[in-house]
Amino acid sequence: MCSKSFSGSLVGGLLATAALCAQPFPPELELLQPLPSIELPDTARFATVTVLFRNRGGQLLQLRAVRSECWCATVSVQRGGVPPDSLGILRVMVTAAGLGDEREERLRFTIESNACNSPLVFELPVRRR
């Protein structure tokens, strides 16, 4: 879990601890494992997979942007504001035209949000069959 450390005198430390306990933890984005792999038959023009994530924090998680390093992939957010301890959904669509000739590749994505672990980078394998 994301945390902030602090130091100070005993009284200052107790006051800071009380202030931290009075406020909920910031949002924290956790990708649910295992991440899916994208299976793309040789005759297919595109493939779509679902990536699930959870807000492990104590405040509303808001996704600002989800980007792919490859123009061949697009991501849509099915739920932009995710309450604490709730699930969100990303739909990833990959077009075959933008992929290289390799039978297996890895696509990298970056999620920007208000989470304490933002930006979060993850990769999905793409396999041609």
Backbone as ProteinMPNN parsed JSONL, in Angstrom:
{"seq_chain_A": "MCSKSFSGSLVGGLLATAALCAQPFPPELELLQPLPSIELPDTARFATVTVLFRNRGGQLLQLRAVRSECWCATVSVQRGGVPPDSLGILRVMVTAAGLGDEREERLRFTIESNACNSPLVFELPVRRR", "coords_chain_A": {"N_chain_A": [[0.843, -1.176, 0.0], [0.478, 2.248, -0.697], [2.29, 4.693, 1.057], [3.071, 7.471, 3.142], [5.93, 8.701, 4.687], [6.979, 10.157, 7.795], [8.67, 12.274, 10.153], [9.438, 13.451, 13.439], [9.022, 15.258, 16.56], [7.881, 13.616, 19.591], [5.324, 14.58, 20.413], [4.616, 16.061, 18.111], [4.735, 13.96, 16.289], [2.671, 12.298, 17.251], [0.463, 13.961, 16.83], [0.569, 14.202, 14.054], [0.167, 11.527, 13.359], [-2.445, 11.161, 14.306], [-3.773, 12.935, 12.608], [-3.33, 11.701, 10.145], [-4.724, 9.279, 10.527], [-7.31, 10.204, 10.723], [-8.002, 10.871, 8.18], [-8.975, 9.279, 5.141], [-7.055, 6.766, 3.415], [-5.178, 7.598, 0.462], [-6.275, 7.041, -2.979], [-5.352, 3.912, -4.469], [-4.149, 2.175, -7.181], [-4.6, -1.089, -8.272], [-3.729, -3.614, -10.419], [-5.525, -6.446, -11.385], [-4.379, -9.719, -11.144], [-4.014, -12.804, -12.948], [-2.717, -10.789, -15.621], [-4.392, -10.402, -18.751], [-3.583, -12.146, -21.825], [-3.255, -11.215, -25.217], [-4.755, -12.818, -27.746], [-4.359, -13.32, -31.081], [-5.669, -14.434, -33.908], [-4.308, -15.449, -37.1], [-5.951, -14.648, -39.211], [-7.492, -12.651, -38.159], [-8.48, -9.213, -37.801], [-8.511, -7.583, -35.612], [-8.329, -7.7, -31.976], [-9.788, -7.987, -28.73], [-9.439, -7.417, -25.25], [-10.153, -7.657, -21.717], [-9.14, -5.797, -18.943], [-8.947, -5.932, -15.539], [-9.132, -3.854, -12.644], [-8.48, -2.679, -9.286], [-9.45, -0.373, -6.751], [-7.533, 0.116, -4.14], [-7.34, 1.962, -2.172], [-8.606, 4.535, 0.098], [-10.105, 6.58, -0.938], [-11.938, 8.071, -3.7], [-10.969, 6.78, -6.823], [-9.72, 8.232, -9.695], [-9.339, 7.98, -13.074], [-7.18, 9.561, -15.294], [-5.921, 9.375, -17.775], [-5.255, 6.799, -20.157], [-2.756, 5.355, -21.848], [-1.246, 3.94, -24.784], [1.895, 2.733, -25.963], [2.004, 2.016, -28.551], [0.485, 2.731, -31.647], [-1.273, 0.884, -32.481], [-2.956, -0.013, -30.515], [-5.824, 0.671, -28.558], [-7.445, 2.023, -25.682], [-10.283, 1.827, -23.677], [-12.043, 3.217, -20.963], [-14.184, 1.718, -18.784], [-15.246, 2.512, -16.451], [-14.812, 5.408, -14.96], [-14.596, 6.779, -12.428], [-13.731, 5.201, -9.552], [-14.903, 3.838, -6.656], [-13.608, 3.342, -3.246], [-12.186, 0.112, -2.631], [-13.408, -1.114, -4.824], [-14.086, -2.407, -8.148], [-12.728, -1.645, -11.396], [-12.871, -1.357, -14.998], [-10.915, -1.881, -17.866], [-10.964, -1.768, -21.358], [-9.162, -3.178, -23.862], [-8.209, -2.788, -27.147], [-6.669, -4.191, -29.93], [-5.247, -3.674, -33.077], [-4.393, -5.631, -35.862], [-2.987, -4.596, -38.005], [-1.145, -2.726, -37.072], [0.836, -4.112, -35.804], [4.058, -5.736, -35.565], [5.992, -8.201, -37.431], [6.569, -10.292, -35.758], [5.77, -13.296, -33.923], [5.127, -13.116, -31.306], [4.645, -10.397, -29.182], [5.08, -7.602, -26.923], [2.975, -5.237, -25.546], [3.057, -1.977, -24.235], [1.496, -0.074, -21.694], [0.331, 2.928, -20.11], [-1.103, 4.149, -17.189], [-2.557, 7.023, -16.022], [-3.523, 8.657, -13.106], [-5.268, 9.745, -10.107], [-4.136, 8.239, -8.172], [-1.91, 7.089, -5.56], [0.162, 5.612, -6.577], [0.582, 6.433, -9.16], [2.218, 7.466, -12.181], [1.104, 4.324, -13.52], [2.593, 1.623, -15.044], [2.087, -0.994, -17.342], [2.347, -4.161, -19.069], [1.088, -6.044, -21.834], [1.038, -9.239, -23.288], [1.043, -10.052, -26.768], [-0.053, -12.473, -28.903], [0.292, -14.04, -31.967], [-1.588, -16.365, -33.786]], "CA_chain_A": [[0.0, 0.0, 0.0], [1.232, 3.496, -0.734], [2.303, 5.371, 2.352], [3.973, 8.607, 3.282], [6.628, 8.638, 5.965], [7.242, 11.453, 8.406], [9.396, 12.187, 11.414], [9.281, 14.653, 14.245], [9.039, 15.011, 17.995], [6.835, 12.71, 20.05], [4.03, 15.264, 20.342], [4.355, 16.323, 16.698], [4.479, 12.667, 15.657], [1.333, 11.849, 17.641], [-0.515, 14.798, 16.131], [0.591, 13.828, 12.637], [-0.472, 10.216, 13.258], [-3.883, 11.375, 14.472], [-4.274, 13.57, 11.39], [-3.341, 10.686, 9.088], [-5.781, 8.309, 10.803], [-8.61, 10.85, 10.538], [-8.268, 10.972, 6.75], [-8.828, 7.992, 4.467], [-5.876, 6.602, 2.572], [-5.399, 8.028, -0.925], [-6.548, 5.915, -3.867], [-4.222, 3.117, -4.953], [-4.596, 1.34, -8.288], [-4.017, -2.431, -8.314], [-4.168, -4.434, -11.546], [-5.802, -7.805, -10.937], [-3.532, -10.704, -11.814], [-3.034, -12.541, -13.994], [-3.133, -9.925, -16.719], [-4.713, -11.23, -19.917], [-2.761, -12.067, -23.033], [-4.087, -10.932, -26.386], [-4.596, -13.869, -28.75], [-4.766, -12.748, -32.362], [-5.544, -15.39, -35.013], [-3.704, -14.878, -38.312], [-6.97, -14.063, -40.088], [-8.226, -11.589, -37.459], [-8.014, -7.836, -37.976], [-8.349, -6.988, -34.283], [-8.684, -8.509, -30.808], [-10.129, -7.172, -27.566], [-9.358, -8.072, -23.941], [-10.579, -6.877, -20.56], [-8.191, -5.716, -17.828], [-9.638, -5.507, -14.318], [-8.299, -3.21, -11.627], [-9.171, -2.387, -8.03], [-9.011, 0.767, -5.952], [-7.193, -0.382, -2.808], [-7.246, 3.082, -1.246], [-9.785, 4.939, 0.839], [-10.774, 7.69, -1.614], [-12.341, 7.799, -5.077], [-9.904, 6.701, -7.82], [-10.127, 8.842, -10.961], [-8.37, 7.802, -14.153], [-7.048, 10.76, -16.137], [-5.561, 8.953, -19.137], [-4.642, 5.486, -20.348], [-2.097, 5.466, -23.156], [-0.441, 2.844, -25.3], [3.074, 3.184, -26.703], [1.811, 1.616, -29.946], [-0.763, 3.256, -32.201], [-2.112, -0.268, -32.803], [-3.812, -0.35, -29.376], [-6.637, 1.711, -27.929], [-7.987, 1.601, -24.395], [-11.442, 2.577, -23.198], [-12.29, 3.037, -19.538], [-15.598, 1.437, -18.588], [-15.687, 3.154, -15.212], [-13.782, 6.393, -14.681], [-14.469, 7.01, -10.998], [-13.871, 3.912, -8.876], [-14.919, 4.01, -5.203], [-12.688, 2.475, -2.507], [-12.402, -1.337, -2.625], [-14.287, -1.472, -5.938], [-13.401, -2.773, -9.383], [-12.879, -0.885, -12.629], [-12.637, -2.166, -16.193], [-10.297, -1.308, -19.06], [-11.12, -2.589, -22.562], [-8.014, -2.949, -24.736], [-8.402, -3.304, -28.497], [-5.437, -4.181, -30.715], [-5.435, -3.933, -34.506], [-3.277, -6.406, -36.41], [-2.236, -3.796, -38.978], [-0.082, -1.964, -36.43], [1.815, -4.987, -35.169], [5.182, -6.187, -36.386], [5.901, -9.552, -37.989], [6.874, -11.297, -34.747], [4.637, -14.103, -33.459], [4.793, -12.674, -29.952], [5.108, -9.049, -28.842], [4.544, -7.055, -25.673], [2.531, -3.851, -25.677], [3.184, -1.256, -22.965], [0.447, 0.903, -21.432], [0.536, 3.777, -18.935], [-2.335, 4.68, -16.593], [-2.374, 8.21, -15.184], [-4.694, 8.805, -12.248], [-4.993, 10.427, -8.848], [-3.643, 7.23, -7.23], [-0.581, 7.346, -5.005], [1.156, 4.886, -7.373], [0.48, 6.895, -10.548], [1.66, 6.654, -13.256], [1.292, 2.879, -13.428], [2.921, 1.062, -16.359], [1.933, -2.443, -17.431], [2.514, -4.726, -20.406], [0.266, -7.187, -22.213], [1.594, -9.986, -24.413], [0.205, -10.275, -27.948], [0.392, -13.688, -29.598], [-0.376, -14.367, -33.235], [-1.758, -17.821, -33.951]], "C_chain_A": [[0.885, 1.235, 0.0], [1.188, 4.136, 0.641], [3.299, 6.51, 2.305], [4.639, 8.493, 4.643], [6.858, 10.052, 6.481], [8.035, 11.221, 9.676], [9.183, 13.486, 12.17], [9.347, 14.299, 15.712], [7.885, 14.089, 18.365], [5.466, 13.359, 19.934], [3.66, 15.543, 18.89], [4.023, 15.042, 15.955], [3.098, 12.143, 15.989], [0.255, 12.66, 16.942], [-0.58, 14.441, 14.656], [-0.074, 12.474, 12.429], [-1.981, 10.354, 13.383], [-4.48, 12.0, 13.222], [-4.339, 12.565, 10.246], [-4.471, 9.688, 9.29], [-7.164, 8.902, 10.574], [-8.981, 10.95, 9.063], [-8.111, 9.601, 6.112], [-7.555, 7.963, 3.626], [-6.177, 7.087, 1.166], [-5.709, 6.814, -1.8], [-5.252, 5.217, -4.272], [-4.746, 2.141, -5.994], [-3.849, 0.011, -8.273], [-4.59, -3.167, -9.517], [-4.382, -5.854, -11.04], [-5.023, -8.79, -11.798], [-4.3, -12.012, -11.979], [-3.593, -11.592, -15.045], [-3.417, -10.796, -17.941], [-3.644, -11.126, -20.998], [-3.722, -11.895, -24.203], [-3.77, -11.982, -27.441], [-5.183, -13.352, -30.057], [-4.575, -13.792, -33.468], [-5.009, -14.694, -36.268], [-4.72, -14.175, -39.204], [-7.711, -12.895, -39.448], [-7.613, -10.224, -37.734], [-7.814, -7.132, -36.644], [-8.724, -8.006, -33.211], [-8.921, -7.568, -29.637], [-9.998, -8.014, -26.299], [-9.817, -7.096, -22.866], [-9.505, -6.95, -19.482], [-8.96, -5.177, -16.629], [-8.649, -4.865, -13.351], [-9.151, -2.878, -10.422], [-8.586, -1.12, -7.422], [-8.784, 0.258, -4.534], [-7.132, 0.731, -1.77], [-8.572, 3.397, -0.58], [-10.529, 6.11, 0.235], [-11.084, 7.288, -3.049], [-11.128, 7.823, -6.008], [-10.437, 7.265, -9.129], [-9.014, 8.665, -11.982], [-8.368, 9.047, -15.018], [-6.768, 10.39, -17.582], [-5.01, 7.538, -19.083], [-4.079, 5.497, -21.757], [-1.323, 4.199, -23.485], [0.765, 3.435, -26.014], [2.964, 2.854, -28.187], [0.481, 2.171, -30.446], [-1.742, 2.131, -32.504], [-3.082, -0.625, -31.681], [-4.559, 0.875, -28.872], [-7.231, 1.142, -26.645], [-9.187, 2.469, -24.069], [-11.668, 2.218, -21.736], [-13.788, 2.855, -19.358], [-16.156, 2.123, -17.344], [-14.589, 4.113, -14.788], [-13.539, 6.652, -13.213], [-14.743, 5.717, -10.253], [-13.814, 4.141, -7.366], [-13.92, 3.074, -4.514], [-13.152, 1.017, -2.51], [-13.413, -1.785, -3.682], [-13.449, -1.753, -7.171], [-13.697, -1.8, -10.505], [-12.485, -1.775, -13.794], [-11.979, -1.327, -17.277], [-10.545, -2.28, -20.203], [-9.993, -2.201, -23.509], [-8.308, -3.586, -26.089], [-7.112, -3.116, -29.282], [-5.779, -4.492, -32.163], [-4.184, -4.605, -35.057], [-2.403, -5.57, -37.333], [-1.062, -3.054, -38.341], [1.0, -2.8, -35.784], [2.933, -5.347, -36.128], [4.96, -7.613, -36.87], [6.153, -10.654, -36.961], [5.608, -12.037, -34.33], [4.209, -13.682, -32.057], [5.436, -11.32, -29.686], [4.561, -8.676, -27.475], [4.193, -5.597, -25.92], [2.543, -3.207, -24.3], [2.116, -0.166, -22.878], [0.79, 1.684, -20.17], [-0.81, 4.325, -18.483], [-1.956, 5.871, -15.73], [-3.666, 8.44, -14.415], [-4.326, 9.643, -11.028], [-4.49, 9.452, -7.779], [-2.236, 7.577, -6.745], [0.512, 6.617, -5.784], [1.062, 5.227, -8.863], [1.761, 7.615, -10.951], [2.01, 5.177, -13.062], [1.487, 2.326, -14.833], [2.714, -0.449, -16.302], [2.079, -2.878, -18.881], [1.565, -5.898, -20.601], [0.947, -7.912, -23.368], [0.567, -10.126, -25.531], [0.796, -11.477, -28.673], [-0.422, -13.877, -30.864], [-0.423, -15.883, -33.361], [-2.015, -18.151, -35.397]], "O_chain_A": [[1.936, 1.247, 0.641], [0.154, 4.117, 1.309], [4.246, 6.499, 1.52], [3.974, 8.216, 5.641], [6.922, 11.011, 5.712], [8.07, 10.112, 10.208], [8.793, 14.499, 11.589], [9.689, 13.173, 16.072], [7.013, 13.816, 17.539], [4.537, 12.746, 19.408], [2.527, 15.295, 18.478], [3.141, 15.025, 15.096], [2.415, 11.603, 15.119], [-0.756, 12.108, 16.508], [-1.663, 14.385, 14.074], [-0.793, 12.278, 11.45], [-2.72, 9.719, 12.631], [-5.583, 11.633, 12.816], [-5.29, 12.571, 9.464], [-5.115, 9.288, 8.32], [-8.101, 8.167, 10.261], [-10.157, 11.097, 8.733], [-7.221, 8.838, 6.489], [-7.053, 8.999, 3.188], [-7.32, 6.998, 0.718], [-5.434, 5.681, -1.405], [-4.201, 5.846, -4.401], [-5.671, 1.373, -5.728], [-2.618, -0.017, -8.263], [-5.806, -3.327, -9.624], [-3.526, -6.406, -10.349], [-5.017, -8.696, -13.025], [-5.188, -12.285, -11.172], [-4.792, -11.593, -15.323], [-2.756, -11.815, -18.144], [-2.901, -10.147, -21.07], [-4.855, -12.374, -24.171], [-2.658, -12.033, -27.965], [-6.358, -12.992, -30.124], [-3.452, -14.016, -33.918], [-5.233, -13.501, -36.469], [-4.381, -13.204, -39.881], [-8.483, -12.215, -40.124], [-6.399, -10.088, -37.882], [-7.03, -6.186, -36.553], [-9.347, -9.03, -33.492], [-8.332, -6.49, -29.561], [-10.395, -9.179, -26.275], [-9.863, -5.884, -23.075], [-9.019, -8.031, -19.149], [-9.552, -4.099, -16.693], [-7.492, -5.274, -13.254], [-10.376, -2.802, -10.51], [-7.397, -0.833, -7.558], [-9.743, -0.001, -3.807], [-6.891, 0.458, -0.594], [-9.533, 2.634, -0.678], [-11.492, 6.596, 0.828], [-10.563, 6.293, -3.553], [-10.347, 8.774, -5.986], [-11.481, 6.832, -9.618], [-7.893, 9.136, -11.788], [-9.423, 9.532, -15.426], [-7.303, 11.005, -18.505], [-4.384, 7.132, -18.104], [-4.815, 5.628, -22.735], [-0.823, 3.495, -22.608], [0.675, 4.512, -26.605], [3.746, 3.357, -28.994], [-0.53, 2.092, -29.749], [-2.918, 2.39, -32.759], [-3.956, -1.468, -31.882], [-4.001, 1.967, -28.774], [-7.486, -0.058, -26.537], [-9.125, 3.695, -24.17], [-11.505, 1.068, -21.329], [-14.573, 3.726, -19.73], [-17.367, 2.294, -17.199], [-13.542, 3.681, -14.306], [-12.388, 6.737, -12.786], [-15.854, 5.189, -10.308], [-12.79, 4.588, -6.849], [-13.439, 2.121, -5.128], [-14.344, 0.727, -2.407], [-14.179, -2.723, -3.46], [-12.273, -1.397, -7.243], [-14.773, -1.205, -10.564], [-11.849, -2.813, -13.611], [-12.417, -0.215, -17.574], [-10.358, -3.486, -20.042], [-9.877, -1.043, -23.91], [-8.618, -4.775, -26.171], [-6.535, -2.029, -29.302], [-6.505, -5.444, -32.451], [-3.062, -4.199, -34.757], [-1.2, -5.813, -37.432], [-0.074, -2.781, -39.022], [1.98, -2.261, -35.27], [2.776, -5.27, -37.346], [3.867, -8.162, -36.732], [5.968, -11.832, -37.266], [4.51, -11.482, -34.377], [3.056, -13.875, -31.672], [6.626, -11.125, -29.936], [3.684, -9.354, -26.939], [5.002, -4.824, -26.434], [2.1, -3.805, -23.319], [1.861, 0.56, -23.839], [1.456, 1.168, -19.272], [-1.564, 4.889, -19.277], [-1.138, 5.752, -14.818], [-4.757, 8.422, -14.984], [-3.222, 10.177, -10.932], [-4.427, 9.809, -6.602], [-1.478, 8.265, -7.428], [1.684, 6.973, -5.663], [1.415, 4.415, -9.718], [2.341, 8.319, -10.125], [3.06, 4.832, -12.518], [0.649, 2.535, -15.71], [3.113, -1.104, -15.339], [1.951, -2.071, -19.802], [1.275, -6.646, -19.667], [1.387, -7.274, -24.324], [-0.626, -10.296, -25.276], [1.98, -11.5, -29.01], [-1.653, -13.876, -30.841], [0.55, -16.584, -33.086], [-2.184, -19.32, -35.743]]}, "name": "protein", "num_of_chains": 1, "seq": "MCSKSFSGSLVGGLLATAALCAQPFPPELELLQPLPSIELPDTARFATVTVLFRNRGGQLLQLRAVRSECWCATVSVQRGGVPPDSLGILRVMVTAAGLGDEREERLRFTIESNACNSPLVFELPVRRR"}
